[in-house]
PDB file of C-alpha atoms in Angstrom:
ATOM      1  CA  UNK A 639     -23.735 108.018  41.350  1.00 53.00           C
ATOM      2  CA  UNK A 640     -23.383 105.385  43.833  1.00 50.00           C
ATOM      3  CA  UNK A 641     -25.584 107.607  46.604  1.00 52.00           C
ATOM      4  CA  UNK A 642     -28.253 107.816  43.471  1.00 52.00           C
ATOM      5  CA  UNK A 643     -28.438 103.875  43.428  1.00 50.00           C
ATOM      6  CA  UNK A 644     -28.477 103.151  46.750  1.00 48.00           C
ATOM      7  CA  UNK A 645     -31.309 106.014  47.010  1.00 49.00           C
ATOM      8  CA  UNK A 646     -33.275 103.995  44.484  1.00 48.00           C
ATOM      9  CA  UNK A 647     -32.767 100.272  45.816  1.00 45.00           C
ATOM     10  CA  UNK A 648     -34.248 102.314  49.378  1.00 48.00           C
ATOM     11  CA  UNK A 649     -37.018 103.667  47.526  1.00 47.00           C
ATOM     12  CA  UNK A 650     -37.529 100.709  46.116  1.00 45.00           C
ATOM     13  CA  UNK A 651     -37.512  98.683  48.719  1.00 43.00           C
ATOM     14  CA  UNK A 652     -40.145 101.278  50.730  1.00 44.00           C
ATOM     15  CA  UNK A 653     -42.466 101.537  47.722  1.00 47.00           C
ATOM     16  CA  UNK A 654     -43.722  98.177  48.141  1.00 41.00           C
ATOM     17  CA  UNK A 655     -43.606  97.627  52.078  1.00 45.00           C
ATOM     18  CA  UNK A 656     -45.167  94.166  53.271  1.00 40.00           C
ATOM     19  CA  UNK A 657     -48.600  95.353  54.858  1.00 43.00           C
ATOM     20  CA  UNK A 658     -48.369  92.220  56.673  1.00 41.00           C
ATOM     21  CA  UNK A 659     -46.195  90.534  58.976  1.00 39.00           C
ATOM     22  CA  UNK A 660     -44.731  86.659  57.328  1.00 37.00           C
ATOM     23  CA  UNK A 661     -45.336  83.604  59.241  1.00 40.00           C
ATOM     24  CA  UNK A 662     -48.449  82.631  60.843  1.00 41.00           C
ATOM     25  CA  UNK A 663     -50.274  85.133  61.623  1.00 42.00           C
ATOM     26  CA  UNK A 664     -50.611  87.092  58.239  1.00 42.00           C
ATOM     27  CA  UNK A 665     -53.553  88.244  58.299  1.00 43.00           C
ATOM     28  CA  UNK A 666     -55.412  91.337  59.232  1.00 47.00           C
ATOM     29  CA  UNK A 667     -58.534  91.844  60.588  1.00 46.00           C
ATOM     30  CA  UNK A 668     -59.347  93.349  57.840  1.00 46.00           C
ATOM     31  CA  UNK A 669     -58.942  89.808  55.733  1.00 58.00           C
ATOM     32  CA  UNK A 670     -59.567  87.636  58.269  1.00 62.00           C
ATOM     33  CA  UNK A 671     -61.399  87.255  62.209  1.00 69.00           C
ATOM     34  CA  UNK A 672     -60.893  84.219  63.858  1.00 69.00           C
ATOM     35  CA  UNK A 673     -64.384  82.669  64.632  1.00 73.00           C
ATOM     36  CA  UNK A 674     -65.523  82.518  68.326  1.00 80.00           C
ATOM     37  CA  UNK A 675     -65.070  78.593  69.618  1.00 82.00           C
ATOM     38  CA  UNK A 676     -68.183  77.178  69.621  1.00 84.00           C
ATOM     39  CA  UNK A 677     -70.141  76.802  73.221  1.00 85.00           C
ATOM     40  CA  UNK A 678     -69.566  73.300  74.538  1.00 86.00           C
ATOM     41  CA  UNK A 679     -73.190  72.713  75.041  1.00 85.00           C
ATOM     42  CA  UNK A 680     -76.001  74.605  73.054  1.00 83.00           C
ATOM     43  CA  UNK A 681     -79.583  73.770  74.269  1.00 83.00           C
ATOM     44  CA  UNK A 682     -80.837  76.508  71.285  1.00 85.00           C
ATOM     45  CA  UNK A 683     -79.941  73.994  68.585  1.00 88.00           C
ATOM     46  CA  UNK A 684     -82.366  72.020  69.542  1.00 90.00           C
ATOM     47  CA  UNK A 685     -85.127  74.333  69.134  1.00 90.00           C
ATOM     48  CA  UNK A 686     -83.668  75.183  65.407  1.00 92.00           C
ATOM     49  CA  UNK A 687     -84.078  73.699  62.127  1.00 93.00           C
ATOM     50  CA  UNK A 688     -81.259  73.952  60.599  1.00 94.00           C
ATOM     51  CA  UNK A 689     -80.124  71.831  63.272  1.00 95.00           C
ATOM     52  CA  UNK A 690     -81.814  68.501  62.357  1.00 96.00           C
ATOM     53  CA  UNK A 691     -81.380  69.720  58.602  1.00 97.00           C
ATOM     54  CA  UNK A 692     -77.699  69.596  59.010  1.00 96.00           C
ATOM     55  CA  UNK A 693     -78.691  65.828  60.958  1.00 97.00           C
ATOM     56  CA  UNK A 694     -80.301  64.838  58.130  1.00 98.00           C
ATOM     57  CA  UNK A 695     -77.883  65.574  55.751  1.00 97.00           C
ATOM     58  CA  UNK A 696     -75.166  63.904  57.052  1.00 98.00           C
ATOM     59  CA  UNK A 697     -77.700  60.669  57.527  1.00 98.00           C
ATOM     60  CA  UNK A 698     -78.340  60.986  53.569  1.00 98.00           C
ATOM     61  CA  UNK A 699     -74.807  61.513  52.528  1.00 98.00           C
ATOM     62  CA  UNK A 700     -73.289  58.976  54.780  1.00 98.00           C
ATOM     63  CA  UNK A 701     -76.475  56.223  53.689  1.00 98.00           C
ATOM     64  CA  UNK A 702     -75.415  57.353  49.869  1.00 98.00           C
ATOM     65  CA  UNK A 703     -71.786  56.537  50.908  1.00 98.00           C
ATOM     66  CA  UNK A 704     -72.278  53.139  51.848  1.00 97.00           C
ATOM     67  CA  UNK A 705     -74.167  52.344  49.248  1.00 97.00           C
ATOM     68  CA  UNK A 706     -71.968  53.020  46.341  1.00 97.00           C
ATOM     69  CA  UNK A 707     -68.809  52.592  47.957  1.00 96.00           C
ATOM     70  CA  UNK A 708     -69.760  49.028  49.353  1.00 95.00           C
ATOM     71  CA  UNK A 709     -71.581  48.354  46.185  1.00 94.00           C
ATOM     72  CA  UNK A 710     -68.049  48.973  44.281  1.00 94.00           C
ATOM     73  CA  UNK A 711     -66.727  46.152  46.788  1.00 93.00           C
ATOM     74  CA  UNK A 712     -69.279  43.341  45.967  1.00 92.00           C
ATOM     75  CA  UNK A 713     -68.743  44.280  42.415  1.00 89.00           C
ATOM     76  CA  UNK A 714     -64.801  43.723  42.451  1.00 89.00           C
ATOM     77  CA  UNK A 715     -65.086  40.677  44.723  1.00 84.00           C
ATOM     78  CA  UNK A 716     -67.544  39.023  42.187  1.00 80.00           C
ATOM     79  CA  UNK A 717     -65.347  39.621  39.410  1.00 79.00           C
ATOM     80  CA  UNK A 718     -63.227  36.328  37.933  1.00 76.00           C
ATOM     81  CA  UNK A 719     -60.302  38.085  38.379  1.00 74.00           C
ATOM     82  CA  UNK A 720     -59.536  42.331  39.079  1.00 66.00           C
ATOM     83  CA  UNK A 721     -58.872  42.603  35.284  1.00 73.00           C
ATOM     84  CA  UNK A 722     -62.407  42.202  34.832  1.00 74.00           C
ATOM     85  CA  UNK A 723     -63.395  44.943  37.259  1.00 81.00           C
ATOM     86  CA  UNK A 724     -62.391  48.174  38.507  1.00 88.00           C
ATOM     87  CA  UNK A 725     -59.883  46.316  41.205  1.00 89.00           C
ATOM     88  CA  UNK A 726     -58.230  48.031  44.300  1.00 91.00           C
ATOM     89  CA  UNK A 727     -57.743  51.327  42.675  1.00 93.00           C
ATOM     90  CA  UNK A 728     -61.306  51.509  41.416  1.00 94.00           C
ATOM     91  CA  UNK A 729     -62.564  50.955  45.066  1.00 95.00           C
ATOM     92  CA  UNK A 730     -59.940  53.451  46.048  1.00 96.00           C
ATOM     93  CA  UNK A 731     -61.775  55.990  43.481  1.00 96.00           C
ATOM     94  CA  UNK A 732     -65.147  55.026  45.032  1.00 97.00           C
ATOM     95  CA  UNK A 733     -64.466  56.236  47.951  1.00 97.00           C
ATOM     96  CA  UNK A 734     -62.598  59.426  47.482  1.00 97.00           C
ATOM     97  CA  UNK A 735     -64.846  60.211  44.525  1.00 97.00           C
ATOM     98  CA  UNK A 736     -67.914  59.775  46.481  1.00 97.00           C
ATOM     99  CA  UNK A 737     -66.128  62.258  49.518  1.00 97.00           C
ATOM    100  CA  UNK A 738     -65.787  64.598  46.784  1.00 96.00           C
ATOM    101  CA  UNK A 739     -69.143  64.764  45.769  1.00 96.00           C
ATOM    102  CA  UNK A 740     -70.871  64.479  48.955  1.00 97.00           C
ATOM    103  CA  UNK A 741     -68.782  67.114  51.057  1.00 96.00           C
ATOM    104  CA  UNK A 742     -69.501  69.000  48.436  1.00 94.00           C
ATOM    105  CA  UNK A 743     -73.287  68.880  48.517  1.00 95.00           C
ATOM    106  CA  UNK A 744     -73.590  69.019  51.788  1.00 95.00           C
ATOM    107  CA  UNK A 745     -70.695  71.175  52.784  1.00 92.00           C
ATOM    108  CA  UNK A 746     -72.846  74.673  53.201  1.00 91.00           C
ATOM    109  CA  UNK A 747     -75.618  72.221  55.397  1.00 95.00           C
ATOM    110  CA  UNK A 748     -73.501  70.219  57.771  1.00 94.00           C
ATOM    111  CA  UNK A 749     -70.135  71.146  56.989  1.00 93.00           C
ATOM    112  CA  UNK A 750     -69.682  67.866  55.364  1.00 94.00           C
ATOM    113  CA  UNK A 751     -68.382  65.484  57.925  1.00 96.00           C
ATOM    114  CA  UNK A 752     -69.702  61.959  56.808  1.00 97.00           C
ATOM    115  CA  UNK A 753     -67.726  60.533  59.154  1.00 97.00           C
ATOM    116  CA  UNK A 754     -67.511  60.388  63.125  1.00 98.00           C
ATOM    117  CA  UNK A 755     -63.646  60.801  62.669  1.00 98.00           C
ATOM    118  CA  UNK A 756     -63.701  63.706  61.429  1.00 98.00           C
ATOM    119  CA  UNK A 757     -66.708  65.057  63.513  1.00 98.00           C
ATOM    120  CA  UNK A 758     -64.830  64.270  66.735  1.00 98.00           C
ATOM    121  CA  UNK A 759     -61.616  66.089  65.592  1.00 97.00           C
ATOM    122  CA  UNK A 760     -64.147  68.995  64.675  1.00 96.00           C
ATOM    123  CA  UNK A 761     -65.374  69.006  68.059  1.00 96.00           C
ATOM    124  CA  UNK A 762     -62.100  68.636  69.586  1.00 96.00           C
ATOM    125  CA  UNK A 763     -61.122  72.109  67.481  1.00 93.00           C
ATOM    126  CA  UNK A 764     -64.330  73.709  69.228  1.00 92.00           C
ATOM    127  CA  UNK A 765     -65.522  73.964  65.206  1.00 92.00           C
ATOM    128  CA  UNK A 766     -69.427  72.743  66.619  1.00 93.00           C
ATOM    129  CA  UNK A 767     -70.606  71.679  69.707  1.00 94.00           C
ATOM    130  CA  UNK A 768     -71.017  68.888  71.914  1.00 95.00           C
ATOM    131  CA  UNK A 769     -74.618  68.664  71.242  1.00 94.00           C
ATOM    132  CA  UNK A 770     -74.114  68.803  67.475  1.00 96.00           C
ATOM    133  CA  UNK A 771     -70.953  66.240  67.183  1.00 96.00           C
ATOM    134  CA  UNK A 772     -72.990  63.649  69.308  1.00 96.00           C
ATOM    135  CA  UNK A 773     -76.373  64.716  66.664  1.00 97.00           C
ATOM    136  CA  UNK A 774     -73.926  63.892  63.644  1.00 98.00           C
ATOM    137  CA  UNK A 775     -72.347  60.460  65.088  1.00 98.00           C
ATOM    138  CA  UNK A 776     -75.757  58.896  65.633  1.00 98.00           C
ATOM    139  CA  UNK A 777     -77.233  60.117  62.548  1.00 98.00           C
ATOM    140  CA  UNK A 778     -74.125  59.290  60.422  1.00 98.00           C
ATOM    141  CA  UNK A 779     -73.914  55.393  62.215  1.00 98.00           C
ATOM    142  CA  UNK A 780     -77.641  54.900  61.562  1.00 98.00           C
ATOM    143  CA  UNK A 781     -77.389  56.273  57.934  1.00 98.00           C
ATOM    144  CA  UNK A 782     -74.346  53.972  57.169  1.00 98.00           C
ATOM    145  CA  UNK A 783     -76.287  50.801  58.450  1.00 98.00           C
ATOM    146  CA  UNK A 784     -79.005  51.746  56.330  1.00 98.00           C
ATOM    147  CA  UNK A 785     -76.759  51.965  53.263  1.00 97.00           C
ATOM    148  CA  UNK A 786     -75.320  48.729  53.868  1.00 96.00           C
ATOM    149  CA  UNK A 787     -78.274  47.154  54.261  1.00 96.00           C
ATOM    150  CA  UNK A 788     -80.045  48.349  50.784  1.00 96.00           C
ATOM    151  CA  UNK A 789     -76.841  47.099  49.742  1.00 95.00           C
ATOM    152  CA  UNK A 790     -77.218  43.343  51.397  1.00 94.00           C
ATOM    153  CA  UNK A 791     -80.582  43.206  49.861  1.00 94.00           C
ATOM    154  CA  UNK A 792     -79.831  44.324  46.334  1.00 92.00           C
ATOM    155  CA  UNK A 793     -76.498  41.580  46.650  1.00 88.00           C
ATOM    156  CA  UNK A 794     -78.364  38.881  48.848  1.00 80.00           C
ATOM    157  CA  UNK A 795     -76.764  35.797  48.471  1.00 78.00           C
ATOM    158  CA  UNK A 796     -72.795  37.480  47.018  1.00 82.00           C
ATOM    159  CA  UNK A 797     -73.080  39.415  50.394  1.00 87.00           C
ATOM    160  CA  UNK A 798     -72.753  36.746  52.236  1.00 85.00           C
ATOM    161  CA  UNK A 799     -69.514  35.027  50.532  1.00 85.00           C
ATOM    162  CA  UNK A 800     -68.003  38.268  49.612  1.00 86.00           C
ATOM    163  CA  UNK A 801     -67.957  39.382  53.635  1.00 88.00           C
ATOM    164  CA  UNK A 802     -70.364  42.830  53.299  1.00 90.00           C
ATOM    165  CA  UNK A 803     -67.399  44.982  52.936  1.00 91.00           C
ATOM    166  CA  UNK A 804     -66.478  44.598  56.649  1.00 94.00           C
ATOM    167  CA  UNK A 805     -63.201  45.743  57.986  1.00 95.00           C
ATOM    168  CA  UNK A 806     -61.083  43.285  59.339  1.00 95.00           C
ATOM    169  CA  UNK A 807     -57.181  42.946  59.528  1.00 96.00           C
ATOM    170  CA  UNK A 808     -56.073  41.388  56.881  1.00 94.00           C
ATOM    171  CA  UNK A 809     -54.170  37.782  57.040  1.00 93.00           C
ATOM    172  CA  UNK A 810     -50.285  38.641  57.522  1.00 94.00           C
ATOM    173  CA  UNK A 811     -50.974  41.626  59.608  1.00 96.00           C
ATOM    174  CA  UNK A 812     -51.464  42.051  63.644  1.00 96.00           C
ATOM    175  CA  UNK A 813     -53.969  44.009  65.168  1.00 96.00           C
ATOM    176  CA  UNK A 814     -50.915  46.694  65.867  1.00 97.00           C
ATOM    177  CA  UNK A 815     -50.444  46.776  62.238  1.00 97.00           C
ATOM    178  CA  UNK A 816     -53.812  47.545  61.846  1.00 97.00           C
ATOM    179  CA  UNK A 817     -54.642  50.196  64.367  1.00 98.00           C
ATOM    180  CA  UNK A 818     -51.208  52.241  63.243  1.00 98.00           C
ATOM    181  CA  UNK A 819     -52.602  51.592  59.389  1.00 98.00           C
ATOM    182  CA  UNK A 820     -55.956  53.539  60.926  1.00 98.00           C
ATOM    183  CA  UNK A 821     -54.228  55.885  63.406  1.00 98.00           C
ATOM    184  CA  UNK A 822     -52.213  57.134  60.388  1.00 98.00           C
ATOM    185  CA  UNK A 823     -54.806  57.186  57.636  1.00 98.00           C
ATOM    186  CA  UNK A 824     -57.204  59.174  60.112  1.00 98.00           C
ATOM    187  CA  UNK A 825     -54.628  61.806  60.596  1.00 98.00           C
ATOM    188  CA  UNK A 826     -54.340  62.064  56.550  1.00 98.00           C
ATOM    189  CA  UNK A 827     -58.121  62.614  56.381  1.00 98.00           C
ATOM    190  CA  UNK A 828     -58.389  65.000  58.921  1.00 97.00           C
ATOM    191  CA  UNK A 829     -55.799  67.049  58.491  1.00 96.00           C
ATOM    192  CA  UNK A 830     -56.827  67.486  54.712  1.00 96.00           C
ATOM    193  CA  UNK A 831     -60.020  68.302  56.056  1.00 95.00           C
ATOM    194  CA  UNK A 832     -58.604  71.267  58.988  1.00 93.00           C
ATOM    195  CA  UNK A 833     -56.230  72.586  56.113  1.00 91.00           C
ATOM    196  CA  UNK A 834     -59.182  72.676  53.227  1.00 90.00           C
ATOM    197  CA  UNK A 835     -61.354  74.370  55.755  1.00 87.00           C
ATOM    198  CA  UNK A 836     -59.534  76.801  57.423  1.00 82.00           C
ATOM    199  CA  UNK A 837     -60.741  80.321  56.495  1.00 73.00           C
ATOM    200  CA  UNK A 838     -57.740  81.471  57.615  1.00 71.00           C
ATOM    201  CA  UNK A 839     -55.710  79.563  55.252  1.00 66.00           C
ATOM    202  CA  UNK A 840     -58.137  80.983  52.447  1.00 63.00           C
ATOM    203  CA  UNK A 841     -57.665  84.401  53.536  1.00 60.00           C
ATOM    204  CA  UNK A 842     -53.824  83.864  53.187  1.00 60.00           C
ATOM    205  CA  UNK A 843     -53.874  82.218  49.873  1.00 58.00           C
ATOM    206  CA  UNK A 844     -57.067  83.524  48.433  1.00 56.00           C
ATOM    207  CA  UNK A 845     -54.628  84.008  44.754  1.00 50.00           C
ATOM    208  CA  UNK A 846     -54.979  80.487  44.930  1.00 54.00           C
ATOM    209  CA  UNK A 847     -58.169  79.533  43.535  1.00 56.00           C
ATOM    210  CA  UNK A 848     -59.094  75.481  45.255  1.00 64.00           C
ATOM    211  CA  UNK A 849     -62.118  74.014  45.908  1.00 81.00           C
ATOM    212  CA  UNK A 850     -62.610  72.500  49.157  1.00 85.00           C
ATOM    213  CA  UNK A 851     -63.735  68.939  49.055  1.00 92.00           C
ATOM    214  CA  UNK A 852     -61.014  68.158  46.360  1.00 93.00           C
ATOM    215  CA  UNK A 853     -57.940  67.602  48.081  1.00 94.00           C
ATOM    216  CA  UNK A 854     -60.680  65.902  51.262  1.00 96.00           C
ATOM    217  CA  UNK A 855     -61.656  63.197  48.404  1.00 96.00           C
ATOM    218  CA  UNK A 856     -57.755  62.912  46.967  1.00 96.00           C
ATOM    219  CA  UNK A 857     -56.664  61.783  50.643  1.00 97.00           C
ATOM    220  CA  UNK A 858     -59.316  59.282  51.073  1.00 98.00           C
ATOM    221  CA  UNK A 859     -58.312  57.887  47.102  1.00 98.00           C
ATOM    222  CA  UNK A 860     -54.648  57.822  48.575  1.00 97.00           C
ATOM    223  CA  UNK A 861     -55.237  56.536  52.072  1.00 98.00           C
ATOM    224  CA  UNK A 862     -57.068  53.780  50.774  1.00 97.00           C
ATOM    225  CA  UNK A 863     -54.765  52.968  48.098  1.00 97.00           C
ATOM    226  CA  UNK A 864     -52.241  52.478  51.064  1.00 97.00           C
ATOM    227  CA  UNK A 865     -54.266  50.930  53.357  1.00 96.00           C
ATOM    228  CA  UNK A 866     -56.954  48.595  51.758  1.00 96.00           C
ATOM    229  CA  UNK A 867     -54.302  45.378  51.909  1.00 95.00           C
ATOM    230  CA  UNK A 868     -54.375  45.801  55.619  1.00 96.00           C
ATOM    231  CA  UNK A 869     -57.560  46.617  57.277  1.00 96.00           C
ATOM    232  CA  UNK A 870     -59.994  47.102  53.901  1.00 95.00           C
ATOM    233  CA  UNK A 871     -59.130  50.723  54.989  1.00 96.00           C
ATOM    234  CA  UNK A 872     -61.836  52.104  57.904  1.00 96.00           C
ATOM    235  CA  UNK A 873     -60.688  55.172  58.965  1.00 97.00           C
ATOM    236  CA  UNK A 874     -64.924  56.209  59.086  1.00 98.00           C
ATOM    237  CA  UNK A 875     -66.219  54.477  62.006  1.00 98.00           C
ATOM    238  CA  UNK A 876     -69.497  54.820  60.853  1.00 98.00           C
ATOM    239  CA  UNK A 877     -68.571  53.013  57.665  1.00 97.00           C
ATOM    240  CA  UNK A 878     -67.121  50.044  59.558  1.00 97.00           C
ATOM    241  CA  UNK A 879     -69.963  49.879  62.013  1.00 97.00           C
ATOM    242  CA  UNK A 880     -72.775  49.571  59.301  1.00 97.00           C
ATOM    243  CA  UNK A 881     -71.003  47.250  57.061  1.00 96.00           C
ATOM    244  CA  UNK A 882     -70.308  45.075  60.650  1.00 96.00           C
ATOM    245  CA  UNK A 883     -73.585  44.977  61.847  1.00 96.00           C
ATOM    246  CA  UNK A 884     -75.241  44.281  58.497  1.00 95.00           C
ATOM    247  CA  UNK A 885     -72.564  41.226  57.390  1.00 94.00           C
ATOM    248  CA  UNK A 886     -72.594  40.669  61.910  1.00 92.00           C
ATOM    249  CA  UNK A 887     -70.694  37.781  61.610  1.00 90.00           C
ATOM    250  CA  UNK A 888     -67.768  37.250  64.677  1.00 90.00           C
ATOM    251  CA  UNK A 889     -64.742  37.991  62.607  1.00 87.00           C
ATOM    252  CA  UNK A 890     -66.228  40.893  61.595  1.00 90.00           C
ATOM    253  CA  UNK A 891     -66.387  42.010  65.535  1.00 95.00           C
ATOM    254  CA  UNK A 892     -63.091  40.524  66.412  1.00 91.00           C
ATOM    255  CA  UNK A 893     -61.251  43.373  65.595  1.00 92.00           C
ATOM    256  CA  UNK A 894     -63.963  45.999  65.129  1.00 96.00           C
ATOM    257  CA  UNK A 895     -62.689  48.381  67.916  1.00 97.00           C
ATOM    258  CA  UNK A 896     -60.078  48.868  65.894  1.00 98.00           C
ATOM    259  CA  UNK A 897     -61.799  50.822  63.722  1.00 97.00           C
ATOM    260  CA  UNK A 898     -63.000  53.310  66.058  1.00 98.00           C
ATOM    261  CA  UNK A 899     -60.124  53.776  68.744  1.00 98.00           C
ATOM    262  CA  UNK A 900     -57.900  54.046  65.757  1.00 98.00           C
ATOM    263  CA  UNK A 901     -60.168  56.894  63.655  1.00 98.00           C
ATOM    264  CA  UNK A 902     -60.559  58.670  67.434  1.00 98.00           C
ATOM    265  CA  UNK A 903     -56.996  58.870  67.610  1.00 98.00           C
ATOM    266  CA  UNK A 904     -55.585  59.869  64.178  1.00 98.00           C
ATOM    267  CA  UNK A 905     -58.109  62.537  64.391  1.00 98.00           C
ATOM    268  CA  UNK A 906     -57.378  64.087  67.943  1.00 98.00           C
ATOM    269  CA  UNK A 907     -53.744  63.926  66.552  1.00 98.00           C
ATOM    270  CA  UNK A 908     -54.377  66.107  63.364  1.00 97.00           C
ATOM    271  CA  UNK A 909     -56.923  68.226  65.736  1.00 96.00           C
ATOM    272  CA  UNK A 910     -53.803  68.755  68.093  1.00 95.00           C
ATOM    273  CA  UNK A 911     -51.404  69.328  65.223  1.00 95.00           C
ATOM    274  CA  UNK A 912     -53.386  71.988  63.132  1.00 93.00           C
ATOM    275  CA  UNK A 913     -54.866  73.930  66.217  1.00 90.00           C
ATOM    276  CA  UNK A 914     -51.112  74.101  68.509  1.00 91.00           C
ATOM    277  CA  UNK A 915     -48.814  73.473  65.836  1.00 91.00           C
ATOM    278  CA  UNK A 916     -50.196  74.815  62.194  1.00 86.00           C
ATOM    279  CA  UNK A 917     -52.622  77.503  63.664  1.00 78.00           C
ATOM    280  CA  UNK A 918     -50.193  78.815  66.419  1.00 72.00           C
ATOM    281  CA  UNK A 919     -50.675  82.194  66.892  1.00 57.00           C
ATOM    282  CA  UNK A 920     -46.884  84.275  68.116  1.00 52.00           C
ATOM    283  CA  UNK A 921     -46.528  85.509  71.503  1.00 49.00           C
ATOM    284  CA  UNK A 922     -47.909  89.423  71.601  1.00 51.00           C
ATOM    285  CA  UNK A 923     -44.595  91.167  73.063  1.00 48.00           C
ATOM    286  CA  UNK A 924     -45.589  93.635  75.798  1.00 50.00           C
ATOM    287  CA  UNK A 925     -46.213  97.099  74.739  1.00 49.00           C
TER     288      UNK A 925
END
């Protein structure tokens, strides 16, 4: 009788064999190929449409950003007090609600970046190419200079006393305060972005239905909810620069490298972190 059980619990335990080995590398060809890295330069692009496309949809979606996220700003800061307005956590919502929606239009065209952060950590990953990353920097700068300006000229004279939305470190903080505040916030962003991407990760968990820009937009809600009492919250570069050079008053340059070696650095941290550390792939043994 005992033989008979311990028969079944091996039967058992062969009837429904793990097809694939657990830990990090799961998957199967069959579920999953890992995508070539992309070509560090790519003269082609240039002669393709879908390459300025992709351009100009991250100039749209990054001019549409400003403008509703810095609009939110003027309207809290004109407010008698933050009862009478959506306050910090409605700018907070801004932001990460406008992520949501815009990665998620533009997603399947660009891939969604909206943010020179991100695009650099992208690059860093060999996700696009040189070429492409420097295509989506200028266009995304230009776009959110252009969305901060329609926003200067809708506000006019509030612009001016509420500070355009510029980042600057806040009273109370140092400027080391302030870069860790955007080192750190960075990393949040961009890792959400690597893990919410990665088609590898989707193979894996497939019997978990999520969609994409979702968790992208939550970290931006909680990053700024963290971070907005000490730098405003940056961690976009391209953000910071158009809201700068549209308010371009000195304080508003005083600490504005912040808010790009900061965003550089979180990113090539959660670059480093997801393609050595998270996307490690085991040692073959020698056959």
């Amino acid at each position: 009788m005992a033989e008979s059980k311990e028969e079944d619990v091996k039967v058992g335990a062969s009837k429904f064999r793990e097809k694939q080995p657990l830990g990090t590398a799961a998957q199967s060809d069959k579920d999953y190929k890992e995508a070539s890295p992309a070509p560090l330069f790519e003269p082609g692009e240039l002669k393709s449409w879908s390459f300025y496309r992709a351009g100009i949809a991250e100039f749209v979606a990054t001019f549409l950003f400003l403008y509703i996220t810095v609009m939110t700003v003027m309207g809290v800061g004109r407010a008698k007090n933050k009862c009478a307005s959506v306050g910090t956590q409605g700018i907070a919502w801004a932001f990460g609600g406008m992520i949501f929606a815009l990665v998620y239009c533009t997603a399947g065209i660009s891939g969604g970046h909206i943010n020179p952060a991100v695009t650099f950590g992208m690059f860093l990953a060999r996700k696009l190419s040189l070429t492409r990353a420097v295509f989506y920097m200028v266009m995304q700068c230009v776009g959110a200079i252009c969305g901060a300006g329609v926003v200067k000229v809708f506000m006019k004279g509030p612009y001016e006393t509420l500070k355009g939305g510029a980042n600057i470190v806040s009273h109370g903080y140092t400027k080391g305060d302030g870069l860790g505040a955007e080192i750190v916030g960075t990393f949040v962003l961009v890792y959400a972005v690597f893990s919410a991407t990665d088609a590898k990760r989707n193979a894996r968990d497939s019997h978990v239905p999520i969609l994409a820009p979702l968790p992208i937009g939550f970290a931006v809600f909680l990053v700024h909810l963290a971070t907005i009492p000490i730098t405003g919250t940056g961690i976009n570069p391209a953000r910071s620069l158009g809201a700068a050079i549209i308010y371009n008053r000195d304080h508003a340059w005083d600490d504005h490298w912040i808010f790009w070696v900061g965003p550089f650095i979180g990113a090539a941290l959660a670059a480093v972190y997801h393609q050595i550390v998270i996307r490690a792939i085991p040692f073959k043994s020698r056959a």
